[in-house]
Coordinates of C-alpha atoms in Angstrom, one line a residue:
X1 CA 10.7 59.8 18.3
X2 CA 10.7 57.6 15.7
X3 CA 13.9 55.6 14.7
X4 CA 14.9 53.2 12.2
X5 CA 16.4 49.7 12.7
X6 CA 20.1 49.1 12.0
X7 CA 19.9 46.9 9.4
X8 CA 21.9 43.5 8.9
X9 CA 22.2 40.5 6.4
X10 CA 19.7 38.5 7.8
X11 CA 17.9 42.0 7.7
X12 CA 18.1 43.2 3.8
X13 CA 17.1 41.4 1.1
X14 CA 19.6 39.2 -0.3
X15 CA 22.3 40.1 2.2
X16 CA 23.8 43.2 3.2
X17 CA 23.7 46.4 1.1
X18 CA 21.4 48.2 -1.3
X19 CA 22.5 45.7 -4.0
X20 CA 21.0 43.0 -2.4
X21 CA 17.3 44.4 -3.6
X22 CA 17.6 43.2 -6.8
X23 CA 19.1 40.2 -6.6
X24 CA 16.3 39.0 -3.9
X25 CA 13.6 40.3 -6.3
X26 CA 15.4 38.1 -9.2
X27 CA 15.2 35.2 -7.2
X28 CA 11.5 35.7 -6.3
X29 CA 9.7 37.5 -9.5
X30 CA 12.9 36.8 -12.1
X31 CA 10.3 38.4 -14.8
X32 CA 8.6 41.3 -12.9
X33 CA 10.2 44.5 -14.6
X34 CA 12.9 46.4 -12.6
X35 CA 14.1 49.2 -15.2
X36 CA 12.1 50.6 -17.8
X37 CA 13.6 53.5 -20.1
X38 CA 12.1 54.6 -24.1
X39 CA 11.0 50.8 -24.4
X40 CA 13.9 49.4 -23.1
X41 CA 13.3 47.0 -20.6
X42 CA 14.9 45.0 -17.6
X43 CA 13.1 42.1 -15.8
X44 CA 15.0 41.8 -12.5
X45 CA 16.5 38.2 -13.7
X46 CA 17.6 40.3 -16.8
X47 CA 19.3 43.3 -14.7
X48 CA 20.9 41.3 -12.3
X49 CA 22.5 38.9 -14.9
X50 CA 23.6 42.2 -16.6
X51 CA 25.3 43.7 -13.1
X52 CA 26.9 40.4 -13.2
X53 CA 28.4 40.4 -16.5
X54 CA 29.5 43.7 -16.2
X55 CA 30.8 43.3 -12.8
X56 CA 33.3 40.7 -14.2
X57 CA 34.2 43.6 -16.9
X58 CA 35.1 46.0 -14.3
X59 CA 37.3 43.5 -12.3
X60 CA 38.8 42.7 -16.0
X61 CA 39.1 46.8 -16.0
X62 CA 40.6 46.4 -12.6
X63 CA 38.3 47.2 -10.3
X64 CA 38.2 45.7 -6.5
X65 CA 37.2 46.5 -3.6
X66 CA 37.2 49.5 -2.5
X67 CA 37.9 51.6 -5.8
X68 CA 35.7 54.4 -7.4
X69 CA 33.8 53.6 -10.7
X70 CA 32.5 56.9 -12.4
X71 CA 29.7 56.5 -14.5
X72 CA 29.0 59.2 -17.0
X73 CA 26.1 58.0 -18.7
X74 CA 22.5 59.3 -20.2
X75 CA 19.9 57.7 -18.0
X76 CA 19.0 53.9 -19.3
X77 CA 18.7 50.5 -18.0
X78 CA 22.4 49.9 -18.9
X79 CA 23.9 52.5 -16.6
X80 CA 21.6 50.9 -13.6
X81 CA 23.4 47.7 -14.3
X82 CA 27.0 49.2 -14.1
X83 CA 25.7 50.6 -10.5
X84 CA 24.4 47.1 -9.5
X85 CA 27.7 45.7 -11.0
X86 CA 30.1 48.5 -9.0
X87 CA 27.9 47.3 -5.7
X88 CA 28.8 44.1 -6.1
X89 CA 32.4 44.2 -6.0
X90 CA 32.2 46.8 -3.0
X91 CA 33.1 49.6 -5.5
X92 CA 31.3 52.6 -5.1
X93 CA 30.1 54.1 -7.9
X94 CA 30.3 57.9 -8.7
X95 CA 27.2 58.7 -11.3
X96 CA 28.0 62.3 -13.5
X97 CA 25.3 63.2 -15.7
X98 CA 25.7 63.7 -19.2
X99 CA 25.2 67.3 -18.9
X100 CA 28.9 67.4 -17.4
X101 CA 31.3 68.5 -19.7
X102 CA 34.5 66.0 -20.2
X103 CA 36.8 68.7 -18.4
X104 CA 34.5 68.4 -15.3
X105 CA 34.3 64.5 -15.6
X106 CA 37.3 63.8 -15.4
X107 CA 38.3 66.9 -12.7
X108 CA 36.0 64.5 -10.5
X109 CA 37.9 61.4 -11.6
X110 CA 40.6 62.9 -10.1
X111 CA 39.1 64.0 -7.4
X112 CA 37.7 60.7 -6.1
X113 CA 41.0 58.6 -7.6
X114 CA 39.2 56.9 -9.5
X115 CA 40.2 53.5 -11.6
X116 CA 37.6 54.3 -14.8
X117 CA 35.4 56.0 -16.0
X118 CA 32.3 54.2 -17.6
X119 CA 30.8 56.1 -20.4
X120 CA 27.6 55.9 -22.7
X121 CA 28.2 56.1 -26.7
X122 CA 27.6 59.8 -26.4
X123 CA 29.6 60.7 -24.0
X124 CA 32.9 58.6 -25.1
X125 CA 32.4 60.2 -28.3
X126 CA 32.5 63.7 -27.0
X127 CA 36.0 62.8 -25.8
X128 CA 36.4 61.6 -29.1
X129 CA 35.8 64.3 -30.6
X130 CA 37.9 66.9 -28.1
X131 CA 40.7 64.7 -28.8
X132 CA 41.0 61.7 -26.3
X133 CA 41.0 61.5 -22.5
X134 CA 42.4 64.1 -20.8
X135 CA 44.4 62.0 -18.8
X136 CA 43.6 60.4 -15.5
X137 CA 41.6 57.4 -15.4
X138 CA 41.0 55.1 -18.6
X139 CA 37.7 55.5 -20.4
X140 CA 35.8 52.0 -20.6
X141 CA 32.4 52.6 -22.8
X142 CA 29.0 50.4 -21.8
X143 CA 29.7 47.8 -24.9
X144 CA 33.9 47.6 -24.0
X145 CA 32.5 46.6 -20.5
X146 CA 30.2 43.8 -21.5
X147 CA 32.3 42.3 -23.8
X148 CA 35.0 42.4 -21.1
X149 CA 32.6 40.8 -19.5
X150 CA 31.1 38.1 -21.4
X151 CA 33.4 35.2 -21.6
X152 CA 34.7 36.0 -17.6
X153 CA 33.3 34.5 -14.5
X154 CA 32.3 37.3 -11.9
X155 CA 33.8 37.8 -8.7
X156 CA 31.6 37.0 -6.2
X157 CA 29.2 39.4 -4.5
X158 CA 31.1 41.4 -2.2
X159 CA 29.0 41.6 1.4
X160 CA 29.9 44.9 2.8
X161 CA 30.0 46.6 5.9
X162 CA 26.9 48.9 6.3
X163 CA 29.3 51.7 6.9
X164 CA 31.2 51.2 3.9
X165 CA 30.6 53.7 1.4
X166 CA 28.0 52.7 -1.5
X167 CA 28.1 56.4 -4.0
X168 CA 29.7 59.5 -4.2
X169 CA 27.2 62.3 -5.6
X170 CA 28.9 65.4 -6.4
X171 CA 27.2 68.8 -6.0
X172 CA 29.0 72.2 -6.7
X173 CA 31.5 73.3 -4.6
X174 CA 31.8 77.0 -3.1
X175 CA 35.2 76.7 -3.4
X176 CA 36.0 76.4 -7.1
X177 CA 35.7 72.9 -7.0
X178 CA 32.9 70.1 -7.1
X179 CA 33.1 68.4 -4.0
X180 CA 31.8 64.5 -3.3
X181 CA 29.5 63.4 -1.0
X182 CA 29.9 60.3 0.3
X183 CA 27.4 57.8 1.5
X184 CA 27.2 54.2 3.1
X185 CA 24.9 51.8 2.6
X186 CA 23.5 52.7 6.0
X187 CA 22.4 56.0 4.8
X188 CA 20.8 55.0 1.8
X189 CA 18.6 51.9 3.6
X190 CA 18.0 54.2 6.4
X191 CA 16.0 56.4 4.4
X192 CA 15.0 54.3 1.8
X193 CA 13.2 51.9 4.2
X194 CA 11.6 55.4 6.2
X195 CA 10.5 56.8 3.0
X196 CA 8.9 52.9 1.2
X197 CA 7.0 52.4 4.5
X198 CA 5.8 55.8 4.7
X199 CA 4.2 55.5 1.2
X200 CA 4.2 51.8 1.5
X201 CA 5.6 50.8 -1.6
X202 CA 4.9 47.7 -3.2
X203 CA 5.4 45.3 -6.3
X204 CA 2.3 46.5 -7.8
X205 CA 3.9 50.1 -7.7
X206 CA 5.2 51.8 -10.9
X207 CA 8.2 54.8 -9.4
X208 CA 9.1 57.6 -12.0
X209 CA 12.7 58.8 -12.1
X210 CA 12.8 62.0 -12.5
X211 CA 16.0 63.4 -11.5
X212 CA 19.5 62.4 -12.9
X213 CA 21.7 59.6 -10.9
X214 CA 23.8 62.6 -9.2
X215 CA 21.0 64.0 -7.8
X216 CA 19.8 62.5 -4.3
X217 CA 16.0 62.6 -5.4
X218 CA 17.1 59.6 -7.8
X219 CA 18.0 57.5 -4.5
X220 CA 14.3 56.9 -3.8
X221 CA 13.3 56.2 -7.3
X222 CA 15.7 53.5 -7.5
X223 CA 16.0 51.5 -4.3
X224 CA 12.5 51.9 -2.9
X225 CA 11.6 50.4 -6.0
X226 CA 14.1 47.3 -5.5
X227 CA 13.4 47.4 -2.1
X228 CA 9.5 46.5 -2.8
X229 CA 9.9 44.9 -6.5
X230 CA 8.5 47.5 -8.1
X231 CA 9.1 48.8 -11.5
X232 CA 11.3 52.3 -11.5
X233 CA 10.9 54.5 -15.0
X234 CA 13.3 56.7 -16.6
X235 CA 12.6 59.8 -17.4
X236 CA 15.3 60.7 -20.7
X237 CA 16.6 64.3 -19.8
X238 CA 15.8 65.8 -23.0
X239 CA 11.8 65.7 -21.2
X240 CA 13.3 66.9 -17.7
X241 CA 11.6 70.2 -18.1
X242 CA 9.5 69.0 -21.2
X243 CA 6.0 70.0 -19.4
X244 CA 3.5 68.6 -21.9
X245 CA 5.5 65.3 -22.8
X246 CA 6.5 64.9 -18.5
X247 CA 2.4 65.4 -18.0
X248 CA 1.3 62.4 -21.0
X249 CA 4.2 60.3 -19.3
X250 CA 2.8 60.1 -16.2
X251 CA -0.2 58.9 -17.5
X252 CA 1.0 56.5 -20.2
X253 CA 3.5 54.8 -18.1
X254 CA 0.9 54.4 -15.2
X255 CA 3.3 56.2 -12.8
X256 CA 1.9 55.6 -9.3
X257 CA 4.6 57.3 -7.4
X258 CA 6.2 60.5 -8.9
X259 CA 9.3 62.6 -7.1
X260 CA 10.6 65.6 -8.6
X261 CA 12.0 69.1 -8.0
X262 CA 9.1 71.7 -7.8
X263 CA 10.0 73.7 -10.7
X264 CA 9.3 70.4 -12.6
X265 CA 5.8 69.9 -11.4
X266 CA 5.1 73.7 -11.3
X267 CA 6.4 73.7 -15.1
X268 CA 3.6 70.4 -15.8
X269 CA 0.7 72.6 -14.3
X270 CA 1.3 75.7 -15.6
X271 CA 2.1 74.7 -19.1
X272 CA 1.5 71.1 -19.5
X273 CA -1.8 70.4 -18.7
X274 CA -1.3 68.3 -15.7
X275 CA -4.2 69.4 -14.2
X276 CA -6.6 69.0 -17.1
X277 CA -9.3 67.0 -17.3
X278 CA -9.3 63.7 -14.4
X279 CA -6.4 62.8 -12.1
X280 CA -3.6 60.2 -13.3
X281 CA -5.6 57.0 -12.6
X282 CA -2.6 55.2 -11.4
X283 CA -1.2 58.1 -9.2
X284 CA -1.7 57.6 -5.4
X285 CA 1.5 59.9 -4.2
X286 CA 3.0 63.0 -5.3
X287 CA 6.4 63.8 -3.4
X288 CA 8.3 67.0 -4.0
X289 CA 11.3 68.3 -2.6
X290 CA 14.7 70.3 -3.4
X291 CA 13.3 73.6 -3.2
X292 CA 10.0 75.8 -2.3
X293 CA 6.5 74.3 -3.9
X294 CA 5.0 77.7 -4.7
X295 CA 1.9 78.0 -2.2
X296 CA -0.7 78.2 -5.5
X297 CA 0.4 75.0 -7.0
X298 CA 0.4 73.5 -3.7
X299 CA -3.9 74.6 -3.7
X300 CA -3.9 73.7 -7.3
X301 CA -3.3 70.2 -6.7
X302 CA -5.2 69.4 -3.8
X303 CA -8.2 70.4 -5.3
X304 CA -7.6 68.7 -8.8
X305 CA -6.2 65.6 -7.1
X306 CA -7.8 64.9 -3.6
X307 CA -6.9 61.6 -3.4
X308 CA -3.9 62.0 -4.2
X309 CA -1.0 62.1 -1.4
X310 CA 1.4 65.0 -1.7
X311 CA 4.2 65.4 0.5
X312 CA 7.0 67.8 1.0
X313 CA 10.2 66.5 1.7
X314 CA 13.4 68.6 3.0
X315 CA 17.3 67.7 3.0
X316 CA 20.3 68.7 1.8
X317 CA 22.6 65.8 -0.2
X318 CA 24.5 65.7 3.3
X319 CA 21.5 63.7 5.2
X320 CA 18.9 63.3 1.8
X321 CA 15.7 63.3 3.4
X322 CA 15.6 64.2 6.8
X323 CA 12.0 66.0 7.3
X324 CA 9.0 65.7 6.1
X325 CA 5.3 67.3 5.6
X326 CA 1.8 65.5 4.1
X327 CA -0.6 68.3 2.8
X328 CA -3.9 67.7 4.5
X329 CA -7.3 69.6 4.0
X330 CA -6.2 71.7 6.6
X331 CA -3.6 73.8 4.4
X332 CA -6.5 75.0 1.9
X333 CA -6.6 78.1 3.7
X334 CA -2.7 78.5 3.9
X335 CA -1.0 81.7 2.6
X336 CA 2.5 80.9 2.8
X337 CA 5.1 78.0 2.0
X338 CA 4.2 74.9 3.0
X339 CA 6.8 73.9 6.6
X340 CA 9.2 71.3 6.2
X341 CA 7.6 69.1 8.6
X342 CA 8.9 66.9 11.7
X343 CA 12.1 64.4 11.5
X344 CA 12.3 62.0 8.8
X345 CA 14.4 58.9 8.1
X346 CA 15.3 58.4 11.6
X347 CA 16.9 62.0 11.9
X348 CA 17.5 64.1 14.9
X349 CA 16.7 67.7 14.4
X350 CA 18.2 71.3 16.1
X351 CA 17.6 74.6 15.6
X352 CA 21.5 76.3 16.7
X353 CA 21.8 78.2 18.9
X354 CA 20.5 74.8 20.9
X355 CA 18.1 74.6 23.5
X356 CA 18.8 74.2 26.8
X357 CA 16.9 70.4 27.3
X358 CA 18.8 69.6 24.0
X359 CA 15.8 68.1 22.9
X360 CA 15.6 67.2 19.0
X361 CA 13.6 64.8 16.6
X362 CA 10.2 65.5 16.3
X363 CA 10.6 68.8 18.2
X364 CA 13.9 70.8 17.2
X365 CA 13.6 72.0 20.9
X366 CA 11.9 75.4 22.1
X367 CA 14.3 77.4 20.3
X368 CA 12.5 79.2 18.0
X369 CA 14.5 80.2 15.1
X370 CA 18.4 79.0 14.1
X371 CA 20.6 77.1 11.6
X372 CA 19.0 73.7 10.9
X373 CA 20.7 70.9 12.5
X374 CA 20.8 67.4 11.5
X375 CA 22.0 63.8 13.7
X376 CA 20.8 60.4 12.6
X377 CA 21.7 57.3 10.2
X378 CA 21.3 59.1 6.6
X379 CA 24.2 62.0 7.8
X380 CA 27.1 61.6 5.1
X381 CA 30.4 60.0 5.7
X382 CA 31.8 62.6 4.6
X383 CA 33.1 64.9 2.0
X384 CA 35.6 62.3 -0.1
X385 CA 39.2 63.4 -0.1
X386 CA 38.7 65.3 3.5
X387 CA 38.1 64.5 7.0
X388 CA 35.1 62.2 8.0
X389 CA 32.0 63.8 8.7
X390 CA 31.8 63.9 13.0
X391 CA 29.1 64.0 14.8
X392 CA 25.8 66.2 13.5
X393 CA 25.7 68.2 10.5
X394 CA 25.3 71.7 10.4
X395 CA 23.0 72.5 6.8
X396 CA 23.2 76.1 6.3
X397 CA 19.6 76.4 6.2
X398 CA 17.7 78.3 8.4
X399 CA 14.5 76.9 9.9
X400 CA 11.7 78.4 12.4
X401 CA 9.8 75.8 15.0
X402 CA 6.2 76.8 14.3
X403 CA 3.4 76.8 17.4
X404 CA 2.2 73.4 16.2
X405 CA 5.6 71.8 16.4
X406 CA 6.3 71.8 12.5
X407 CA 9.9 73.1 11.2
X408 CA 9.6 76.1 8.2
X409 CA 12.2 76.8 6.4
X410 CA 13.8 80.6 6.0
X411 CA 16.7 80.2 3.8
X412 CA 20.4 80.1 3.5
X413 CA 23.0 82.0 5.8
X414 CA 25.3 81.7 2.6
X415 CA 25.4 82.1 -0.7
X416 CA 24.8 78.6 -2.3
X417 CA 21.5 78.3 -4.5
X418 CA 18.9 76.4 -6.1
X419 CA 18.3 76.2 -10.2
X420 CA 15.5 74.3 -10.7
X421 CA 16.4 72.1 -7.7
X422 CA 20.2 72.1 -8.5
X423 CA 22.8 73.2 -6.1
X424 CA 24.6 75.5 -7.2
X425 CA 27.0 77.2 -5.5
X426 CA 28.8 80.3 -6.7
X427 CA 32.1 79.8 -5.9
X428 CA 32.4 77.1 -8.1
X429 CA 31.1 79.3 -11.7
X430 CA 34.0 82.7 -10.6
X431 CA 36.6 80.1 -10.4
X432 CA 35.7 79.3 -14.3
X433 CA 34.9 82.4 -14.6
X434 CA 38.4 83.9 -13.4
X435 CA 40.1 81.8 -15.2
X436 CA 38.9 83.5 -18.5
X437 CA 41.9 85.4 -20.1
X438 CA 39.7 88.3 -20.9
X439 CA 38.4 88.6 -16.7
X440 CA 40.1 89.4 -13.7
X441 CA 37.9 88.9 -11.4
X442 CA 34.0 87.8 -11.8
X443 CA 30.8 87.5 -9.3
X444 CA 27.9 85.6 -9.8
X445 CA 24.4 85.6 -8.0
X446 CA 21.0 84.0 -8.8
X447 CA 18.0 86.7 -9.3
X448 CA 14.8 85.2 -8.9
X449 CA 13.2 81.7 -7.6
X450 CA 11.8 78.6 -9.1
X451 CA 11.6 78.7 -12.7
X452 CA 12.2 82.1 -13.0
X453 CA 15.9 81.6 -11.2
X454 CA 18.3 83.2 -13.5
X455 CA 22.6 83.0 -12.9
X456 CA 23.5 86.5 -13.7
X457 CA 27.9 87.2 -13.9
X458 CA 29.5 90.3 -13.3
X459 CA 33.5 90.4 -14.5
X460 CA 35.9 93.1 -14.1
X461 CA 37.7 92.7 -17.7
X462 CA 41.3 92.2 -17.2
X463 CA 42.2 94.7 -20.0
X464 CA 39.9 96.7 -23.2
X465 CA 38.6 93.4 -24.2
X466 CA 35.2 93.2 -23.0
X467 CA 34.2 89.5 -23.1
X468 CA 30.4 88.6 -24.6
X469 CA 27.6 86.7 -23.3
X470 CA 28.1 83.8 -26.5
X471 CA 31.6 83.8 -25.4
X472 CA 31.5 83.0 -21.2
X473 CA 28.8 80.5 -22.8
X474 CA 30.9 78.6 -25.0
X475 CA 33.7 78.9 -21.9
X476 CA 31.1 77.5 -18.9
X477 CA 29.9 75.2 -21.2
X478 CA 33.7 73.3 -21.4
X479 CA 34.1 73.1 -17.7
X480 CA 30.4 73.8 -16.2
X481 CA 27.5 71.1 -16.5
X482 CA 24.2 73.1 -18.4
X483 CA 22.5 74.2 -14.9
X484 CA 25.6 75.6 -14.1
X485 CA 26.1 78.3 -17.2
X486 CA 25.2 82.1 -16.9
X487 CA 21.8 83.1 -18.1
X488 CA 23.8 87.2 -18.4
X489 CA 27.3 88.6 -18.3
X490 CA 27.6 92.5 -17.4
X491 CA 30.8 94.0 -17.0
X492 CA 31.7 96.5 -14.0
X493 CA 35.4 98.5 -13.5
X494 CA 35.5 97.2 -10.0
X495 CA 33.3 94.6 -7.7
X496 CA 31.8 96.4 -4.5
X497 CA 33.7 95.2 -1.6
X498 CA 31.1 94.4 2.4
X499 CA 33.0 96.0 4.8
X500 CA 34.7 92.9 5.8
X501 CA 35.9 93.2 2.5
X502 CA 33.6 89.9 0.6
X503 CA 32.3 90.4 -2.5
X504 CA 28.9 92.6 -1.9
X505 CA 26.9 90.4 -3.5
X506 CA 23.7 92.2 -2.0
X507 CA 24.7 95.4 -4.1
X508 CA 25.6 93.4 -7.3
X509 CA 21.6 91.5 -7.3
X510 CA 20.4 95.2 -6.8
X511 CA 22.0 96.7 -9.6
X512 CA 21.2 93.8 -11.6
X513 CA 17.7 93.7 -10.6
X514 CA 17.5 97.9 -11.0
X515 CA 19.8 98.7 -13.9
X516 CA 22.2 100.7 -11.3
X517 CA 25.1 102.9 -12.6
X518 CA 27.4 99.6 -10.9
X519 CA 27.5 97.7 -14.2
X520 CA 28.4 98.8 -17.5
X521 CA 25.2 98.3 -20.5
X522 CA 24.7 94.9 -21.7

C-alpha cells in the first residue's frame, strides 16, 4: 500500500513544520501572491513579514511556546498571518469562526487554556457590545497585535517537533460541550503532501477556500497551496451558500482547484448556474467531501465538465482525509452514492469486527461490512484536555468493502450529524437547550439530508410556559454558532424512553416527519 514519507527539516520547505511553506516560497517568489480575499492581497514576502510582526505581538501578549492562541476572526489575509505568526513561536493556534457566539468562544478558551484570544473588528466589538470579556483569556484585536508588534524584534522561528501539536479545530461535542481536536504537524504534512501530489499542485495553481478555518476542508486550501506556491482565495462567508455569486467566483478568480462540502456545489448547480454555458476555463479539479454528493449531481458534472477531475474524499476531523475516490467514465451508469474509495494520506483502513489476516490499507480486509477503522500519520493526537489518542481510531461510520475492493459508506452507529457539511452533534444543542428556564428536558434530531437537513427540537416545558420558536432562536443563537440553531421547536408532556431507557430518537423523527399525536401543535 502506499505510504508517505516521515518528513524532516532537511525534508520541508524552510525547516520543520507547515510554517516553513511560506517562508521558503518568500525567499524564492517574495512577490508571487499567497492570500487573496475581496481585493486584499498578500505576496508571500508580504505575509511572511506580517506573521513576523505579529509573532512579536503575541510574545509581547505573552505567548511562548507551547500556549494556545484562539483566533476568532472573519476569513482575511490578516487572520492567515496570526496563524503563520502562532506557528512560529510553536503556539498552536485554535481558529473559531465568526459564526461562534462570544459565550462559545470563550467556553473554548477555557477549554484549551488558552493565553488570548485574537479577534477581528467585528468580533471584538460584539464583546463590546455584550459588555466586555467574559472573563478568561484577554482579548487582543488584529490592529492591538500589530502595533504590539511593530517596534519589537520577533522571536525567532521556533523548529518544532513533527509531533508537536500545530491547531486545535473544534467540532460539536455529544456531550454538551465542544471538544478540540488536536493535530501535529505530522498530520497536516502527511496529508497535505498525499493530497498536492495526487492533484499535483503547483505555483501556477489558483486554490479556493471554501470552508471556514475550523473546518478541516480549509487544511488543504491553505498548505497545499504553501506547499506548491500557489495562490489560496478566500471565500467571505456571507457567499458560503451564495450559489449565483460562489458560481461567478469561480470563474472570475480563475479558481483552478475548488474543495467544498456537497451541499455547496449541489446549491451552485441547482440554483446558480454552475453548469451553464462552458466549463470554468481555469478549473482542472473539483474535490468534494464532508458528506454524500447526491448521485445526480455527481452525472451532472461529468457530463458538463469532462475534463474536469472530480474526486470524493472521506474523513472525519480525527484523521482529515483518509480515503479517496476519482469519478471516471465508468460511473455514468451508477445509481447509487458514489464509494469512498481506497486509503488516502498514508492511512490504514478496517472494517471492525476485523478480519482474520488483519489486512488493511488499500483493502479493509475480507470483512464485508463494520465500523470504519482508521491507523496512519493524519490520526489526531488527541482530544485536548483528555487522554492521547492510542493506537487506531475507531470513526463511527459504517462502511461496506465492495466486490471491486472500493470502501462505501452506510452511515453513523450514533447520533452525530451533518448540516451542510458541519458536525453537529446533538448532545451538544439539549445541553443549551436544557439549560432554558422555560424546558426541562429537550431532544434534537436532524430530518432530512443535504440541503434539505433541517435541526428539529422537542422540549418538555418545565411548567405552563410553553417556550417559542423566536425565543430558543434568540437563546441558541448566545451560546450555539448559526449551523448549530434549530430550524423548529415542538413541545411534548414527556420524551419517549428505548427500552434501555435513551432518548427514542427514532420515535421523535417519526412524529416529526408524520405530525404524530407525540408532539403538541406548532
Amino acid at each position: 500500500m502506499p505510504t508517505v514519507r516521515d518528513v524532516d527539516q532537511s525534508d520541508a520547505p524552510g525547516g520543520a513544520g507547515i510554517h516553513g511553506y511560506v517562508a521558503a516560497w518568500a525567499r524564492r517568489t517574495p512577490d508571487a501572491p499567497a492570500v487573496t480575499a475581496e481585493g486584499e492581497q498578500l505576496t508571500y514576502a508580504e505575509l511572511a513579514a506580517a506573521a513576523r510582526r505579529l509573532a512579536a505581538g503575541l510574545a509581547r501578549a505573552g505567548v511562548s511556546v507551547g500556549d494556545r492562541v484562539v483566533l476568532w476572526s472573519d476569513k482575511r489575509p490578516a487572520a492567515v498571518a496570526v496563524m503563520q505568526a502562532a506557528l512560529s513561536l510553536g503556539a498552536p493556534y485554535v481558529p473559531v469562526s465568526a459564526a461562534n457566539p462570544p459565550a462559545r468562544v470563550w467556553r473554548i478558551a477555557a477549554d484549551c487554556a488558552a493565553t488570548v484570544v485574537v479577534a477581528d473588528a467585528p468580533a471584538a466589538e460584539r464583546v463590546a457590545r455584550g459588555g466586555g470579556v467574559p472573563g478568561g483569556p484577554p482579548l487582543v484585536t488584529l490592529d492591538e497585535l500589530e502595533r504590539l508588534g511593530a517596534d519589537s524584534d520577533p522571536p525567532p522561528v521556533h523548529l518544532p517537533d513533527l509531533d508537536d501539536p500545530a491547531y486545535i479545530l473544534y467540532t460539536s461535542g455529544s456531550t454538551g460541550a465542544p471538544k478540540g481536536v488536536s493535530l501535529s504537524h505530522r498530520n497536516a504534512t502527511a496529508f497535505v503532501e498525499w493530497a498536492g501530489d495526487l492533484l499535483a499542485v503547483s505555483s501556477r495553481d489558483r486554490l479556493a477556500n471554501h470552508a471556514p478555518f475550523n473546518f478541516d476542508l480549509s487544511v488543504f486550501d491553505l498548505y497545499a497551496a504553501f506547499r506548491a506556491g500557489a495562490s489560496v482565495h478566500l471565500v467571505p462567508a456571507e457567499l458560503a451558500y451564495a450559489p449565483v455569486q460562489l458560481a461567478r467566483f469561480v470563474r472570475e478568480a480563475g479558481i483552478t482547484i475548488w474543495y467544498s462540502v456537497p451541499s455547496a456545489l449541489t446549491l451552485m448547480i441547482r440554483d446558480g448556474g454552475l453548469l451553464d454555458g462552458p466549463p470554468p476555463p481555469a478549473l482542472r479539479a473539483c474535490v468534494f467531501a464532508g458528506e454524500v454528493m447526491p448521485i445526480r449531481y455527481v452525472h451532472d458534472l461529468r457530463a458538463a465538465w469532462p475534463a474536469v477531475r472530480l474526486l470524493n474524499w472521506y474523513g472525519p476531523t480525527e484523521t482529515n482525509v483518509c480515503a479517496s475516490y476519482e469519478v471516471t467514465d465508468a460511473d455514468a451508469g451508477r445509481d447509487r452514492p458514489l464509494p469512498i474509495g481506497r486509503s488516502a494520506s498514508g492511512a490504514v483502513l478496517h472494517l471492525d469486527p476485523p478480519t482474520s489476516n488483519g489486512t488493511g490499507g488499500d483493502s479493509v480486509g475480507d470483512h464485508p461490512e463494520g465500523e470504519i477503522v482508521v491507523d496512519g500519520p493524519t490520526v489526531m493526537l488527541g482530544y485536548w484536555g483528555r487522554e492521547p489518542q492510542r493506537g487506531p481510531y475507531r470513526t463511527g461510520d459504517l462502511g461496506r468493502l465492495a466486490s471491486d475492493g472500493c470502501l462505501e459508506y452506510l452511515g453513523r452507529h450514533d447520533d452525530m450529524a451533518k448540516v451542510r457539511g458541519n458536525r453537529v452533534e446533538p448532545g451538544e444543542i439539549e445541553a443549551v437547550l436544557a439549560a432554558h428556564p422555560d424546558v426541562a428536558a429537550a431532544a434534537v434530531v436532524v430530518a432530512g439530508a443535504g440541503l434539505a437537513a433541517r435541526l428539529h427540537a422537542v422540549v418538555v416545558p418545565a411548567g405552563d410556559r410553553r417556550p417559542g420558536l423566536l425565543e430558543i432562536k434568540r437563546w441558541c443563537a448566545g451560546q450555539l454558532p448559526t449551523y448549530m440553531i434549530v430550524d423548529s421547536v415542538q413541545a411534548a408532556t414527556s420524551l419517549p424512553l428505548t427500552p434501555n431507557g435513551k432518548t427514542d430518537r427514532a420515535a421523535l423523527l417519526a412524529a416529526i416527519e408524520g405530525g404524530g399525536p407525540l408532539l403538541a401543535p406548532n
